[in-house]
PDB file of C-alpha atoms in Angstrom:
ATOM      1  CA  MET A   1      -2.223 -18.638 -23.369  1.00 73.00           C
ATOM      2  CA  GLU A   2      -5.787 -17.688 -22.439  1.00 78.00           C
ATOM      3  CA  LEU A   3      -5.393 -19.662 -19.184  1.00 81.00           C
ATOM      4  CA  VAL A   4      -2.160 -17.815 -18.328  1.00 82.00           C
ATOM      5  CA  TYR A   5      -3.846 -14.457 -18.890  1.00 85.00           C
ATOM      6  CA  ARG A   6      -6.938 -15.356 -16.872  1.00 87.00           C
ATOM      7  CA  ILE A   7      -5.023 -16.686 -13.875  1.00 86.00           C
ATOM      8  CA  TYR A   8      -1.953 -14.446 -13.719  1.00 85.00           C
ATOM      9  CA  PHE A   9      -3.324 -11.213 -15.197  1.00 88.00           C
ATOM     10  CA  GLY A  10      -6.927 -11.694 -14.085  1.00 87.00           C
ATOM     11  CA  TRP A  11      -7.698 -13.496 -10.845  1.00 91.00           C
ATOM     12  CA  LEU A  12      -4.276 -13.392  -9.153  1.00 89.00           C
ATOM     13  CA  PRO A  13      -3.654  -9.604  -9.103  1.00 91.00           C
ATOM     14  CA  LEU A  14      -7.327  -8.611  -8.770  1.00 93.00           C
ATOM     15  CA  PRO A  15      -7.652  -8.581  -4.922  1.00 94.00           C
ATOM     16  CA  LEU A  16      -4.307  -6.796  -4.470  1.00 93.00           C
ATOM     17  CA  THR A  17      -5.221  -4.234  -7.134  1.00 94.00           C
ATOM     18  CA  VAL A  18      -8.552  -3.403  -5.474  1.00 96.00           C
ATOM     19  CA  ILE A  19      -6.960  -3.048  -2.023  1.00 96.00           C
ATOM     20  CA  ALA A  20      -4.084  -0.952  -3.396  1.00 94.00           C
ATOM     21  CA  LEU A  21      -6.521   1.319  -5.253  1.00 95.00           C
ATOM     22  CA  LEU A  22      -8.641   1.908  -2.134  1.00 95.00           C
ATOM     23  CA  CYS A  23      -5.532   2.649  -0.038  1.00 93.00           C
ATOM     24  CA  ALA A  24      -4.228   5.099  -2.650  1.00 93.00           C
ATOM     25  CA  ILE A  25      -7.565   6.948  -2.864  1.00 94.00           C
ATOM     26  CA  PHE A  26      -7.816   7.161   0.929  1.00 93.00           C
ATOM     27  CA  TYR A  27      -4.211   8.383   1.093  1.00 91.00           C
ATOM     28  CA  ILE A  28      -4.939  11.252  -1.314  1.00 92.00           C
ATOM     29  CA  PHE A  29      -8.018  12.178   0.729  1.00 90.00           C
ATOM     30  CA  ILE A  30      -6.050  12.245   4.000  1.00 87.00           C
ATOM     31  CA  VAL A  31      -2.998  14.078   2.626  1.00 87.00           C
ATOM     32  CA  SER A  32      -5.221  16.678   0.924  1.00 86.00           C
ATOM     33  CA  ARG A  33      -6.822  17.376   4.299  1.00 83.00           C
ATOM     34  CA  VAL A  34      -3.375  17.608   5.904  1.00 80.00           C
ATOM     35  CA  ILE A  35      -2.217  20.100   3.257  1.00 80.00           C
ATOM     36  CA  ARG A  36      -5.349  22.224   3.706  1.00 79.00           C
ATOM     37  CA  SER A  37      -4.687  22.391   7.443  1.00 72.00           C
ATOM     38  CA  LYS A  38      -1.548  24.450   6.596  1.00 63.00           C
ATOM     39  CA  ARG A  39       0.383  22.978   9.522  1.00 59.00           C
ATOM     40  CA  ILE A  40       3.032  21.373   7.350  1.00 62.00           C
ATOM     41  CA  GLY A  41       5.374  22.103   4.475  1.00 65.00           C
ATOM     42  CA  ARG A  42       3.367  21.381   1.346  1.00 76.00           C
ATOM     43  CA  LYS A  43       6.140  20.748  -1.178  1.00 80.00           C
ATOM     44  CA  CYS A  44       6.918  17.084  -0.509  1.00 82.00           C
ATOM     45  CA  TYR A  45       3.280  16.236   0.175  1.00 85.00           C
ATOM     46  CA  VAL A  46       2.202  17.654  -3.192  1.00 88.00           C
ATOM     47  CA  ILE A  47       4.786  15.446  -4.911  1.00 88.00           C
ATOM     48  CA  LEU A  48       3.574  12.462  -2.863  1.00 87.00           C
ATOM     49  CA  ILE A  49       0.026  13.151  -4.063  1.00 90.00           C
ATOM     50  CA  ASN A  50       1.335  13.242  -7.627  1.00 90.00           C
ATOM     51  CA  ARG A  51       3.021   9.868  -7.082  1.00 89.00           C
ATOM     52  CA  THR A  52      -0.227   8.457  -5.735  1.00 91.00           C
ATOM     53  CA  ILE A  53      -2.192   9.770  -8.734  1.00 92.00           C
ATOM     54  CA  GLY A  54       0.198   7.786 -10.927  1.00 91.00           C
ATOM     55  CA  ASP A  55      -0.375   4.774  -8.672  1.00 92.00           C
ATOM     56  CA  ILE A  56      -4.152   5.134  -9.026  1.00 94.00           C
ATOM     57  CA  LEU A  57      -3.793   5.265 -12.805  1.00 93.00           C
ATOM     58  CA  GLY A  58      -1.680   2.098 -12.627  1.00 92.00           C
ATOM     59  CA  CYS A  59      -4.328   0.352 -10.496  1.00 94.00           C
ATOM     60  CA  ILE A  60      -7.116   1.386 -12.878  1.00 94.00           C
ATOM     61  CA  THR A  61      -5.090   0.042 -15.807  1.00 94.00           C
ATOM     62  CA  ALA A  62      -4.413  -3.218 -13.931  1.00 93.00           C
ATOM     63  CA  LEU A  63      -8.136  -3.548 -13.136  1.00 95.00           C
ATOM     64  CA  THR A  64      -8.995  -2.930 -16.787  1.00 94.00           C
ATOM     65  CA  THR A  65      -6.540  -5.650 -17.801  1.00 93.00           C
ATOM     66  CA  SER A  66      -8.010  -8.076 -15.254  1.00 93.00           C
ATOM     67  CA  PHE A  67     -11.588  -7.446 -16.361  1.00 94.00           C
ATOM     68  CA  TYR A  68     -10.630  -7.704 -20.034  1.00 93.00           C
ATOM     69  CA  VAL A  69      -8.840 -11.069 -19.752  1.00 92.00           C
ATOM     70  CA  LEU A  70     -11.619 -12.466 -17.538  1.00 91.00           C
ATOM     71  CA  ILE A  71     -14.516 -11.303 -19.710  1.00 92.00           C
ATOM     72  CA  SER A  72     -12.989 -11.844 -23.147  1.00 88.00           C
ATOM     73  CA  LYS A  73     -13.344 -15.336 -24.578  1.00 85.00           C
ATOM     74  CA  HIS A  74     -10.020 -15.074 -26.404  1.00 87.00           C
ATOM     75  CA  PRO A  75      -7.865 -12.240 -24.948  1.00 87.00           C
ATOM     76  CA  ASN A  76      -5.895 -10.451 -27.639  1.00 87.00           C
ATOM     77  CA  ARG A  77      -2.150 -10.205 -26.973  1.00 85.00           C
ATOM     78  CA  ASP A  78      -1.909  -6.780 -28.579  1.00 85.00           C
ATOM     79  CA  ILE A  79      -4.696  -5.341 -26.410  1.00 88.00           C
ATOM     80  CA  VAL A  80      -3.089  -6.739 -23.254  1.00 89.00           C
ATOM     81  CA  SER A  81       0.251  -5.253 -24.335  1.00 86.00           C
ATOM     82  CA  LEU A  82      -1.431  -1.882 -24.945  1.00 87.00           C
ATOM     83  CA  LEU A  83      -2.937  -1.890 -21.453  1.00 89.00           C
ATOM     84  CA  GLU A  84       0.416  -2.898 -19.972  1.00 88.00           C
ATOM     85  CA  LEU A  85       1.982   0.089 -21.731  1.00 87.00           C
ATOM     86  CA  PHE A  86      -0.163   2.470 -19.665  1.00 88.00           C
ATOM     87  CA  PHE A  87       0.560   0.453 -16.514  1.00 89.00           C
ATOM     88  CA  VAL A  88       4.327   0.824 -17.035  1.00 85.00           C
ATOM     89  CA  ALA A  89       3.965   4.497 -18.009  1.00 84.00           C
ATOM     90  CA  SER A  90       2.078   5.236 -14.773  1.00 84.00           C
ATOM     91  CA  PHE A  91       4.917   3.522 -12.921  1.00 79.00           C
ATOM     92  CA  TRP A  92       7.254   6.021 -14.596  1.00 77.00           C
ATOM     93  CA  SER A  93       5.351   9.029 -13.254  1.00 75.00           C
ATOM     94  CA  GLY A  94       5.700   7.537  -9.766  1.00 77.00           C
ATOM     95  CA  MET A  95       9.404   6.874 -10.260  1.00 79.00           C
ATOM     96  CA  ILE A  96      10.056  10.513 -11.210  1.00 81.00           C
ATOM     97  CA  SER A  97       8.178  11.561  -8.065  1.00 82.00           C
ATOM     98  CA  TYR A  98      10.480   9.347  -5.976  1.00 81.00           C
ATOM     99  CA  VAL A  99      13.528  10.939  -7.598  1.00 84.00           C
ATOM    100  CA  SER A 100      12.108  14.424  -6.980  1.00 84.00           C
ATOM    101  CA  ILE A 101      11.510  13.740  -3.277  1.00 81.00           C
ATOM    102  CA  SER A 102      15.013  12.305  -2.867  1.00 80.00           C
ATOM    103  CA  LEU A 103      16.546  15.362  -4.535  1.00 84.00           C
ATOM    104  CA  LEU A 104      14.480  17.746  -2.395  1.00 84.00           C
ATOM    105  CA  LYS A 105      15.588  16.001   0.796  1.00 81.00           C
ATOM    106  CA  LEU A 106      19.195  16.014  -0.382  1.00 81.00           C
ATOM    107  CA  TYR A 107      19.095  19.745  -1.100  1.00 83.00           C
ATOM    108  CA  ALA A 108      17.405  20.423   2.257  1.00 81.00           C
ATOM    109  CA  VAL A 109      20.237  18.623   4.066  1.00 79.00           C
ATOM    110  CA  TRP A 110      23.008  19.975   1.836  1.00 81.00           C
ATOM    111  CA  LYS A 111      21.925  23.640   1.837  1.00 82.00           C
ATOM    112  CA  PRO A 112      19.238  24.103   4.497  1.00 78.00           C
ATOM    113  CA  ILE A 113      19.499  27.909   4.451  1.00 80.00           C
ATOM    114  CA  ASP A 114      18.825  28.138   0.710  1.00 82.00           C
ATOM    115  CA  TYR A 115      16.135  25.452   0.738  1.00 80.00           C
ATOM    116  CA  ARG A 116      13.128  27.674   1.478  1.00 78.00           C
ATOM    117  CA  GLU A 117      14.224  30.318  -0.997  1.00 81.00           C
ATOM    118  CA  LYS A 118      15.240  28.080  -3.894  1.00 83.00           C
ATOM    119  CA  ILE A 119      12.748  25.215  -3.560  1.00 83.00           C
ATOM    120  CA  THR A 120       9.404  26.924  -4.115  1.00 84.00           C
ATOM    121  CA  MET A 121       5.972  25.444  -4.729  1.00 85.00           C
ATOM    122  CA  LYS A 122       6.201  26.686  -8.314  1.00 86.00           C
ATOM    123  CA  ARG A 123       9.309  24.578  -8.902  1.00 85.00           C
ATOM    124  CA  CYS A 124       7.624  21.570  -7.336  1.00 87.00           C
ATOM    125  CA  ILE A 125       4.786  22.019  -9.822  1.00 89.00           C
ATOM    126  CA  TYR A 126       7.413  22.003 -12.582  1.00 89.00           C
ATOM    127  CA  LEU A 127       8.684  18.652 -11.270  1.00 86.00           C
ATOM    128  CA  ILE A 128       5.141  17.285 -11.257  1.00 88.00           C
ATOM    129  CA  SER A 129       4.628  18.504 -14.820  1.00 89.00           C
ATOM    130  CA  LEU A 130       7.906  16.833 -15.801  1.00 86.00           C
ATOM    131  CA  SER A 131       6.704  13.480 -14.459  1.00 85.00           C
ATOM    132  CA  TRP A 132       3.606  13.610 -16.674  1.00 89.00           C
ATOM    133  CA  ILE A 133       5.575  14.834 -19.674  1.00 89.00           C
ATOM    134  CA  ILE A 134       7.776  11.746 -19.292  1.00 86.00           C
ATOM    135  CA  PHE A 135       4.607   9.650 -18.937  1.00 86.00           C
ATOM    136  CA  ALA A 136       3.295  11.068 -22.235  1.00 89.00           C
ATOM    137  CA  LEU A 137       6.651  10.628 -23.988  1.00 89.00           C
ATOM    138  CA  MET A 138       6.848   6.981 -22.913  1.00 86.00           C
ATOM    139  CA  VAL A 139       3.341   6.303 -24.213  1.00 88.00           C
ATOM    140  CA  VAL A 140       3.850   8.131 -27.524  1.00 91.00           C
ATOM    141  CA  TYR A 141       7.300   6.615 -28.099  1.00 90.00           C
ATOM    142  CA  THR A 142       6.121   3.056 -27.445  1.00 88.00           C
ATOM    143  CA  LEU A 143       2.919   3.446 -29.474  1.00 89.00           C
ATOM    144  CA  THR A 144       4.843   4.924 -32.405  1.00 90.00           C
ATOM    145  CA  VAL A 145       7.391   2.105 -32.539  1.00 88.00           C
ATOM    146  CA  THR A 146       4.658  -0.513 -32.077  1.00 86.00           C
ATOM    147  CA  ALA A 147       2.622   1.016 -34.907  1.00 87.00           C
ATOM    148  CA  LEU A 148       5.658   1.081 -37.209  1.00 87.00           C
ATOM    149  CA  THR A 149       6.212  -2.596 -36.434  1.00 86.00           C
ATOM    150  CA  LYS A 150       2.702  -4.071 -36.458  1.00 85.00           C
ATOM    151  CA  ILE A 151       0.543  -1.959 -38.809  1.00 85.00           C
ATOM    152  CA  PRO A 152       1.178  -3.389 -42.305  1.00 86.00           C
ATOM    153  CA  VAL A 153       1.207  -0.069 -44.213  1.00 88.00           C
ATOM    154  CA  LEU A 154       3.541   1.610 -41.720  1.00 84.00           C
ATOM    155  CA  ASN A 155       5.655  -1.524 -41.445  1.00 84.00           C
ATOM    156  CA  GLU A 156       6.146  -1.635 -45.213  1.00 84.00           C
ATOM    157  CA  TRP A 157       7.118   2.055 -45.212  1.00 85.00           C
ATOM    158  CA  SER A 158       9.481   1.885 -42.212  1.00 81.00           C
ATOM    159  CA  GLY A 159      10.909  -1.608 -42.630  1.00 82.00           C
ATOM    160  CA  CYS A 160      10.760  -2.063 -38.845  1.00 82.00           C
ATOM    161  CA  LYS A 161      10.847  -5.562 -37.419  1.00 79.00           C
ATOM    162  CA  LEU A 162      10.039  -6.916 -33.977  1.00 74.00           C
ATOM    163  CA  GLU A 163      13.639  -7.967 -33.357  1.00 73.00           C
ATOM    164  CA  THR A 164      15.082  -4.608 -34.488  1.00 76.00           C
ATOM    165  CA  CYS A 165      12.985  -1.478 -33.890  1.00 82.00           C
ATOM    166  CA  GLN A 166      10.786  -2.780 -31.088  1.00 82.00           C
ATOM    167  CA  MET A 167      13.634  -4.506 -29.269  1.00 84.00           C
ATOM    168  CA  SER A 168      15.720  -1.312 -29.499  1.00 85.00           C
ATOM    169  CA  MET A 169      12.817   0.651 -28.029  1.00 85.00           C
ATOM    170  CA  TYR A 170      12.478  -1.771 -25.104  1.00 86.00           C
ATOM    171  CA  ARG A 171      16.239  -1.760 -24.506  1.00 88.00           C
ATOM    172  CA  PHE A 172      16.286   2.036 -24.378  1.00 89.00           C
ATOM    173  CA  ARG A 173      13.304   2.177 -22.028  1.00 87.00           C
ATOM    174  CA  ASN A 174      14.752  -0.517 -19.777  1.00 88.00           C
ATOM    175  CA  SER A 175      18.132   1.247 -19.636  1.00 91.00           C
ATOM    176  CA  ILE A 176      16.485   4.500 -18.524  1.00 89.00           C
ATOM    177  CA  THR A 177      14.536   2.603 -15.850  1.00 87.00           C
ATOM    178  CA  VAL A 178      17.692   1.035 -14.405  1.00 90.00           C
ATOM    179  CA  ALA A 179      19.559   4.365 -14.519  1.00 90.00           C
ATOM    180  CA  VAL A 180      16.790   6.244 -12.672  1.00 87.00           C
ATOM    181  CA  TYR A 181      16.508   3.461 -10.072  1.00 88.00           C
ATOM    182  CA  LEU A 182      20.255   3.507  -9.344  1.00 90.00           C
ATOM    183  CA  PHE A 183      20.305   7.316  -9.315  1.00 89.00           C
ATOM    184  CA  THR A 184      17.574   7.415  -6.654  1.00 84.00           C
ATOM    185  CA  ILE A 185      19.483   4.962  -4.441  1.00 87.00           C
ATOM    186  CA  PHE A 186      22.675   6.987  -4.993  1.00 88.00           C
ATOM    187  CA  VAL A 187      20.967  10.244  -3.965  1.00 85.00           C
ATOM    188  CA  PHE A 188      19.656   8.550  -0.819  1.00 82.00           C
ATOM    189  CA  ALA A 189      23.167   7.329   0.048  1.00 83.00           C
ATOM    190  CA  ILE A 190      24.540  10.877  -0.282  1.00 86.00           C
ATOM    191  CA  THR A 191      21.694  12.214   1.888  1.00 80.00           C
ATOM    192  CA  VAL A 192      22.474   9.653   4.603  1.00 79.00           C
ATOM    193  CA  THR A 193      26.163  10.595   4.493  1.00 81.00           C
ATOM    194  CA  LEU A 194      25.374  14.303   4.867  1.00 80.00           C
ATOM    195  CA  LEU A 195      22.914  13.652   7.698  1.00 77.00           C
ATOM    196  CA  LYS A 196      25.453  11.547   9.580  1.00 75.00           C
ATOM    197  CA  LYS A 197      28.037  14.273   9.123  1.00 76.00           C
ATOM    198  CA  GLU A 198      25.582  16.868  10.429  1.00 69.00           C
ATOM    199  CA  GLN A 199      24.732  14.647  13.407  1.00 66.00           C
ATOM    200  CA  LYS A 200      28.418  14.285  14.294  1.00 67.00           C
ATOM    201  CA  THR A 201      28.787  18.068  14.234  1.00 63.00           C
ATOM    202  CA  ILE A 202      25.743  18.463  16.484  1.00 57.00           C
ATOM    203  CA  ASN A 203      27.028  15.836  18.912  1.00 59.00           C
ATOM    204  CA  SER A 204      30.394  17.595  19.119  1.00 63.00           C
ATOM    205  CA  PHE A 205      28.653  20.880  19.974  1.00 54.00           C
ATOM    206  CA  ARG A 206      26.553  19.185  22.637  1.00 55.00           C
ATOM    207  CA  SER A 207      29.595  17.527  24.163  1.00 58.00           C
ATOM    208  CA  ASN A 208      31.086  21.014  24.476  1.00 57.00           C
ATOM    209  CA  GLY A 209      28.072  22.192  26.469  1.00 54.00           C
ATOM    210  CA  ASP A 210      25.975  23.737  23.681  1.00 50.00           C
ATOM    211  CA  ILE A 211      22.673  21.989  24.476  1.00 48.00           C
ATOM    212  CA  SER A 212      20.669  24.459  22.383  1.00 47.00           C
ATOM    213  CA  THR A 213      21.942  22.960  19.142  1.00 47.00           C
ATOM    214  CA  LYS A 214      19.055  21.392  17.232  1.00 49.00           C
ATOM    215  CA  GLY A 215      19.123  18.074  15.423  1.00 48.00           C
ATOM    216  CA  PRO A 216      18.569  17.519  11.735  1.00 46.00           C
ATOM    217  CA  ARG A 217      15.332  18.966  10.411  1.00 47.00           C
ATOM    218  CA  PHE A 218      14.410  15.855   8.419  1.00 49.00           C
ATOM    219  CA  PRO A 219      14.219  12.526  10.291  1.00 55.00           C
ATOM    220  CA  LEU A 220      16.090   9.880   8.382  1.00 64.00           C
ATOM    221  CA  TYR A 221      13.679   7.024   9.075  1.00 73.00           C
ATOM    222  CA  LYS A 222      10.875   8.455   6.894  1.00 72.00           C
ATOM    223  CA  LEU A 223      13.136   8.868   3.903  1.00 72.00           C
ATOM    224  CA  ALA A 224      14.717   5.478   4.609  1.00 77.00           C
ATOM    225  CA  LEU A 225      11.314   3.754   4.634  1.00 82.00           C
ATOM    226  CA  ASN A 226      10.289   5.441   1.383  1.00 78.00           C
ATOM    227  CA  VAL A 227      13.504   4.480  -0.368  1.00 79.00           C
ATOM    228  CA  ALA A 228      13.429   0.960   1.118  1.00 84.00           C
ATOM    229  CA  THR A 229       9.933   0.457  -0.287  1.00 86.00           C
ATOM    230  CA  PHE A 230      10.978   1.914  -3.621  1.00 84.00           C
ATOM    231  CA  GLY A 231      14.216  -0.067  -3.771  1.00 86.00           C
ATOM    232  CA  GLY A 232      12.919  -3.345  -2.361  1.00 88.00           C
ATOM    233  CA  LEU A 233       9.715  -3.722  -4.367  1.00 88.00           C
ATOM    234  CA  ASN A 234      10.892  -2.118  -7.611  1.00 88.00           C
ATOM    235  CA  ILE A 235      14.075  -4.171  -7.770  1.00 91.00           C
ATOM    236  CA  PHE A 236      12.196  -7.072  -9.386  1.00 91.00           C
ATOM    237  CA  TYR A 237      11.147  -4.822 -12.255  1.00 90.00           C
ATOM    238  CA  VAL A 238      14.723  -3.538 -12.523  1.00 91.00           C
ATOM    239  CA  ILE A 239      16.034  -7.128 -12.643  1.00 92.00           C
ATOM    240  CA  TRP A 240      13.469  -7.826 -15.360  1.00 89.00           C
ATOM    241  CA  CYS A 241      14.725  -4.806 -17.340  1.00 89.00           C
ATOM    242  CA  ILE A 242      18.369  -5.865 -16.967  1.00 91.00           C
ATOM    243  CA  SER A 243      17.611  -9.454 -18.004  1.00 88.00           C
ATOM    244  CA  MET A 244      15.772  -8.236 -21.113  1.00 85.00           C
ATOM    245  CA  ASN A 245      18.719  -6.003 -22.036  1.00 85.00           C
ATOM    246  CA  VAL A 246      21.430  -8.636 -21.627  1.00 85.00           C
ATOM    247  CA  THR A 247      19.525 -11.085 -23.834  1.00 78.00           C
ATOM    248  CA  HIS A 248      21.063 -10.713 -27.292  1.00 72.00           C
ATOM    249  CA  ASP A 249      18.537 -12.977 -28.986  1.00 70.00           C
ATOM    250  CA  GLY A 250      15.868 -10.629 -30.350  1.00 65.00           C
ATOM    251  CA  CYS A 251      13.350 -13.473 -30.619  1.00 72.00           C
ATOM    252  CA  PHE A 252      13.918 -14.890 -27.102  1.00 73.00           C
ATOM    253  CA  TYR A 253      10.869 -13.130 -25.618  1.00 74.00           C
ATOM    254  CA  GLN A 254       8.536 -14.271 -28.406  1.00 73.00           C
ATOM    255  CA  ARG A 255       9.794 -17.873 -28.377  1.00 77.00           C
ATOM    256  CA  ASN A 256       9.239 -18.102 -24.608  1.00 79.00           C
ATOM    257  CA  PHE A 257       6.168 -15.879 -24.494  1.00 78.00           C
ATOM    258  CA  SER A 258       4.128 -17.941 -22.002  1.00 79.00           C
ATOM    259  CA  GLU A 259       7.032 -18.250 -19.551  1.00 82.00           C
ATOM    260  CA  MET A 260       7.808 -14.540 -19.892  1.00 84.00           C
ATOM    261  CA  GLN A 261       4.196 -13.665 -19.102  1.00 85.00           C
ATOM    262  CA  LEU A 262       4.361 -15.733 -15.907  1.00 87.00           C
ATOM    263  CA  ILE A 263       7.461 -13.835 -14.771  1.00 88.00           C
ATOM    264  CA  LEU A 264       5.928 -10.520 -15.811  1.00 88.00           C
ATOM    265  CA  ALA A 265       2.793 -11.320 -13.798  1.00 89.00           C
ATOM    266  CA  PHE A 266       4.939 -11.742 -10.661  1.00 91.00           C
ATOM    267  CA  VAL A 267       6.730  -8.446 -11.404  1.00 90.00           C
ATOM    268  CA  ARG A 268       3.367  -6.685 -11.813  1.00 90.00           C
ATOM    269  CA  CYS A 269       2.268  -7.980  -8.406  1.00 92.00           C
ATOM    270  CA  THR A 270       5.393  -6.547  -6.743  1.00 92.00           C
ATOM    271  CA  LEU A 271       4.650  -3.137  -8.297  1.00 90.00           C
ATOM    272  CA  LEU A 272       1.042  -3.340  -7.094  1.00 92.00           C
ATOM    273  CA  LEU A 273       2.285  -4.368  -3.644  1.00 93.00           C
ATOM    274  CA  ARG A 274       4.426  -1.211  -3.540  1.00 91.00           C
ATOM    275  CA  ILE A 275       1.311   0.865  -4.305  1.00 91.00           C
ATOM    276  CA  PHE A 276      -0.384  -0.770  -1.297  1.00 93.00           C
ATOM    277  CA  VAL A 277       2.599  -0.590   1.079  1.00 92.00           C
ATOM    278  CA  ASP A 278       3.452   3.095   0.523  1.00 89.00           C
ATOM    279  CA  PRO A 279       0.187   4.529   1.943  1.00 89.00           C
ATOM    280  CA  VAL A 280       0.139   2.013   4.806  1.00 90.00           C
ATOM    281  CA  ILE A 281       3.631   3.090   5.883  1.00 88.00           C
ATOM    282  CA  SER A 282       2.560   6.744   5.771  1.00 85.00           C
ATOM    283  CA  PHE A 283      -0.542   5.961   7.850  1.00 86.00           C
ATOM    284  CA  ILE A 284       1.739   4.464  10.519  1.00 86.00           C
ATOM    285  CA  VAL A 285       4.874   6.637  10.611  1.00 84.00           C
ATOM    286  CA  ASP A 286       3.719  10.058   9.368  1.00 79.00           C
ATOM    287  CA  SER A 287       2.559  11.889  12.491  1.00 76.00           C
ATOM    288  CA  HIS A 288       0.426  14.432  10.570  1.00 74.00           C
ATOM    289  CA  VAL A 289      -1.374  11.745   8.578  1.00 77.00           C
ATOM    290  CA  CYS A 290      -1.754   9.478  11.610  1.00 78.00           C
ATOM    291  CA  HIS A 291      -3.137  12.335  13.735  1.00 73.00           C
ATOM    292  CA  LEU A 292      -5.767  13.194  11.126  1.00 73.00           C
ATOM    293  CA  ILE A 293      -6.837   9.542  10.818  1.00 72.00           C
ATOM    294  CA  ILE A 294      -7.285   9.386  14.605  1.00 71.00           C
ATOM    295  CA  LEU A 295      -9.366  12.582  14.497  1.00 68.00           C
ATOM    296  CA  LEU A 296     -11.558  11.180  11.717  1.00 67.00           C
ATOM    297  CA  ASN A 297     -12.072   7.940  13.652  1.00 65.00           C
ATOM    298  CA  SER A 298     -12.960   9.876  16.800  1.00 62.00           C
ATOM    299  CA  PHE A 299     -15.449  11.985  14.830  1.00 57.00           C
ATOM    300  CA  CYS A 300     -17.090   8.896  13.295  1.00 57.00           C
ATOM    301  CA  PHE A 301     -17.391   7.076  16.635  1.00 53.00           C
ATOM    302  CA  ARG A 302     -18.764  10.219  18.290  1.00 56.00           C
ATOM    303  CA  ASP A 303     -21.485  10.500  15.642  1.00 50.00           C
ATOM    304  CA  ASN A 304     -22.401   6.862  16.162  1.00 51.00           C
TER     305      ASN A 304
END
């Protein structure tokens, strides 16, 4: 088991984790500068920063796990599981940020006139607070059930077993993950439908000679890329959650622990890859971010 931890939780994800962490930190630096320039709407960018903070926390947790399993002579399963708890919880804060952005875009397309009045920065801060409340709840809930199962005094008092209390906790958490994932995809589908409907209306006006009619305020490709990254790279974790829920044998995971850790290591790498891909896409397709990067490069070369 030590070899599995060292290879698949230590050396294998280490380069990707470092690169993803550097990209996430640079992304926050660039977007913070963009927000301070006051040339853009700040609401979605603030939520994107919140998502990236969760990503940074996930990278730090993954690095801690890698260093622990590489340095420790005999890595403890419980300590690795504890570190993985914070990794998954940070993923949750990012997932709520994705849902928030999708809902904001949907409302902007559905009721563009009310958008500025109803969707204020204060309400965006509430959404950010909600993401970290859910993060805290996930951590506390998992730690509580784990303590009731594994600490002898609490286990004797509660009567919790691994195949009962802890499995129920994982099933509940996995079900919420799948539901939020599907909800985000569903919201995106509705947004696309509304945008296409709006585009048809605009095209009909233009065909009638009204060339002053403006197109949709929010380009679809940015939202599509965000959701494609979210949907494509998180789907492996969702499949993992579904497979754990449909397994009725409460001891299946423990009996096949080494094999499960190999699969989980691959799933972790896909989540880390998403943390790397998200900023890179923004550097390429977001005109405000791209423009600021070009300005910074020009400034650096001029100084040299």
